[in-house]
Tab-separated table of C-alpha atoms in Angstrom:
chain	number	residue	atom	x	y	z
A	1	UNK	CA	-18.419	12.484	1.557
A	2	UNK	CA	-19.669	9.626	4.155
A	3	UNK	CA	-17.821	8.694	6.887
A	4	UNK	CA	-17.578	5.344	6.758
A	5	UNK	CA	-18.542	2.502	4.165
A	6	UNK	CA	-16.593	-0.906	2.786
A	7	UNK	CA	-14.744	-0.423	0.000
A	8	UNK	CA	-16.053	-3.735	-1.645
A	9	UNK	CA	-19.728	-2.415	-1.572
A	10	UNK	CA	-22.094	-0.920	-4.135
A	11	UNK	CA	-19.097	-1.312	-7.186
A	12	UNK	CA	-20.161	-0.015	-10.713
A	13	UNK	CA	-21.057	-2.578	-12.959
A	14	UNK	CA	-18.486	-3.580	-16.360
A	15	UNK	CA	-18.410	-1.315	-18.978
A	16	UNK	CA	-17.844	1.915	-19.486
A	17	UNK	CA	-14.664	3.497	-17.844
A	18	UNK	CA	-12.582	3.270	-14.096
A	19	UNK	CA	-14.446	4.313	-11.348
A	20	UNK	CA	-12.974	7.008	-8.842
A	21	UNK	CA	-14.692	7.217	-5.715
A	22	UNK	CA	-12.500	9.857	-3.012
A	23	UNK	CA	-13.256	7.759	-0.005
A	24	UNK	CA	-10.909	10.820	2.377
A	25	UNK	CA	-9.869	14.136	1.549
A	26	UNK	CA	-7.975	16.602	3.514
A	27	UNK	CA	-5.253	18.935	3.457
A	28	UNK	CA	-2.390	17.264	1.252
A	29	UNK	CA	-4.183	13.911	1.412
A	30	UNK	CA	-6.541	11.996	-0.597
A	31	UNK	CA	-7.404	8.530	-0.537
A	32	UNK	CA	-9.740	7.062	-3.579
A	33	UNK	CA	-11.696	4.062	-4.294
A	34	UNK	CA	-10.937	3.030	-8.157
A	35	UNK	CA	-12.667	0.157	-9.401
A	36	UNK	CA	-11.304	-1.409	-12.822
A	37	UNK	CA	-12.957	-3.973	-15.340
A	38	UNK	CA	-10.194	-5.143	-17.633
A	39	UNK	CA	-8.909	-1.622	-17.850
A	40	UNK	CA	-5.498	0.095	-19.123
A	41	UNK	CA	-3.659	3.401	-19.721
A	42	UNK	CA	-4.227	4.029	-23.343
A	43	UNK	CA	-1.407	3.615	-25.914
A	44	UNK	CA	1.519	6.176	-24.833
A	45	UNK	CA	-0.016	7.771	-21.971
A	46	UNK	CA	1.955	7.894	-18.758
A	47	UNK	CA	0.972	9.178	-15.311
A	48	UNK	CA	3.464	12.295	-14.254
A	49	UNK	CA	1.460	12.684	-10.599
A	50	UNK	CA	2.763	15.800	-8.738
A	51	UNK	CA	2.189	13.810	-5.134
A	52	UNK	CA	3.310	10.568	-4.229
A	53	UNK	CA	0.997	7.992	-4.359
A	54	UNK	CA	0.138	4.332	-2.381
A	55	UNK	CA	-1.862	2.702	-3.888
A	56	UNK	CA	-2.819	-1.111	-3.087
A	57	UNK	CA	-5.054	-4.271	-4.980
A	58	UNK	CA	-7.465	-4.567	-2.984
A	59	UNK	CA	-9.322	-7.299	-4.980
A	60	UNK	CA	-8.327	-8.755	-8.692
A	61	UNK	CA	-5.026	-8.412	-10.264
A	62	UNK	CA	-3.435	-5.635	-12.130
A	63	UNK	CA	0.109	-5.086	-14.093
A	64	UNK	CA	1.448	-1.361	-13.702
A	65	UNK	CA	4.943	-0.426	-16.008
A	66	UNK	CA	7.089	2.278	-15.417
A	67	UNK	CA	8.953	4.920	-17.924
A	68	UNK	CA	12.149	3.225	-16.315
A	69	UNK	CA	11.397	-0.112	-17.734
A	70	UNK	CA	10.282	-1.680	-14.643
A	71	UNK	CA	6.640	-3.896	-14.574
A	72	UNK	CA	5.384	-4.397	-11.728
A	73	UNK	CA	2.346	-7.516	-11.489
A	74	UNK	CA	-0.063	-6.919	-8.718
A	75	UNK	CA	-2.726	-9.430	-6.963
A	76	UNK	CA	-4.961	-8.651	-4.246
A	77	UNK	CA	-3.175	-7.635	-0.890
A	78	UNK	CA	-0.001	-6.379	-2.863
A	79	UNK	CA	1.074	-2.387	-3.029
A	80	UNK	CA	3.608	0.208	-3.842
A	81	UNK	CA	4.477	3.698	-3.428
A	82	UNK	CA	4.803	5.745	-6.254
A	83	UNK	CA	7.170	8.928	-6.245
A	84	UNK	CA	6.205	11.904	-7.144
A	85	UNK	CA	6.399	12.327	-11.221
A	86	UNK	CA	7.974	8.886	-11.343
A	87	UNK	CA	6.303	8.061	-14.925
A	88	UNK	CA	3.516	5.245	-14.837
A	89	UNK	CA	0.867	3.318	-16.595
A	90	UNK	CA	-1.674	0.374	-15.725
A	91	UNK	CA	-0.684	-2.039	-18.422
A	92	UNK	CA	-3.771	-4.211	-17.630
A	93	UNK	CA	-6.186	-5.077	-14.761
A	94	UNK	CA	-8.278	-8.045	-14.356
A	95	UNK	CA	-11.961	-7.753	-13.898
A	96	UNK	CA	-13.628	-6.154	-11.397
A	97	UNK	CA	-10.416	-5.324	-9.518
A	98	UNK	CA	-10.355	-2.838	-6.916
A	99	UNK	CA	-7.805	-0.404	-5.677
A	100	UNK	CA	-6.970	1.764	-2.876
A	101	UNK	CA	-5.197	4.828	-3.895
A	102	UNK	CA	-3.733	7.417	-1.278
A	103	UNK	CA	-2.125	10.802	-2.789
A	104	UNK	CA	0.243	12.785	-0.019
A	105	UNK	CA	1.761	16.049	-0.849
């Protein structure tokens, strides 16, 4: 794992599926690089993460719903935190949009 880089630098090209790149990792923490291309959850499948999670648009837009019946639209510069096994999907993302995601125990 490198120690330093730019998170807008050497992005997968469209097509194919997300990208995950763990840009940190250590004890109880991980923070990932995902890069999306019109991406989202497929039909009836819901994140149940055991960590909380930040996660921020970095670049693009995305729209993330919740089993609770909440949406939440995203554009670059926006972010949430996530409780633990709080139910959630990525209902869309624009192209070539790019995400910081950190996961604390």
């Amino acid at each position: 794992m490198p120690d330093h880089g730019n998170v807008l630098e050497d992005l997968p090209p469209p097509g194919g599926e997300e990208s995950f790149d763990t840009l940190f990792e250590r004890a109880g923490t991980r923070i990932e690089r995902i890069v999306s291309h019109a991406h989202a959850s497929p039909p009836g499948f819901w994140y149940d993460q055991a960590q909380a999670e930040w996660v921020m648009v970095v670049r693009g837009e995305a729209e993330l719903a919740f089993a609770d019946g909440e949406r939440r639209e995203m554009r670059a510069g926006d972010w949430i935190t996530i409780a633990p096994h709080r139910r959630h999907r990525v209902e869309s993302t624009g192209e070539g949009t790019v995400w910081l995601a950190v996961h604390v125990d």
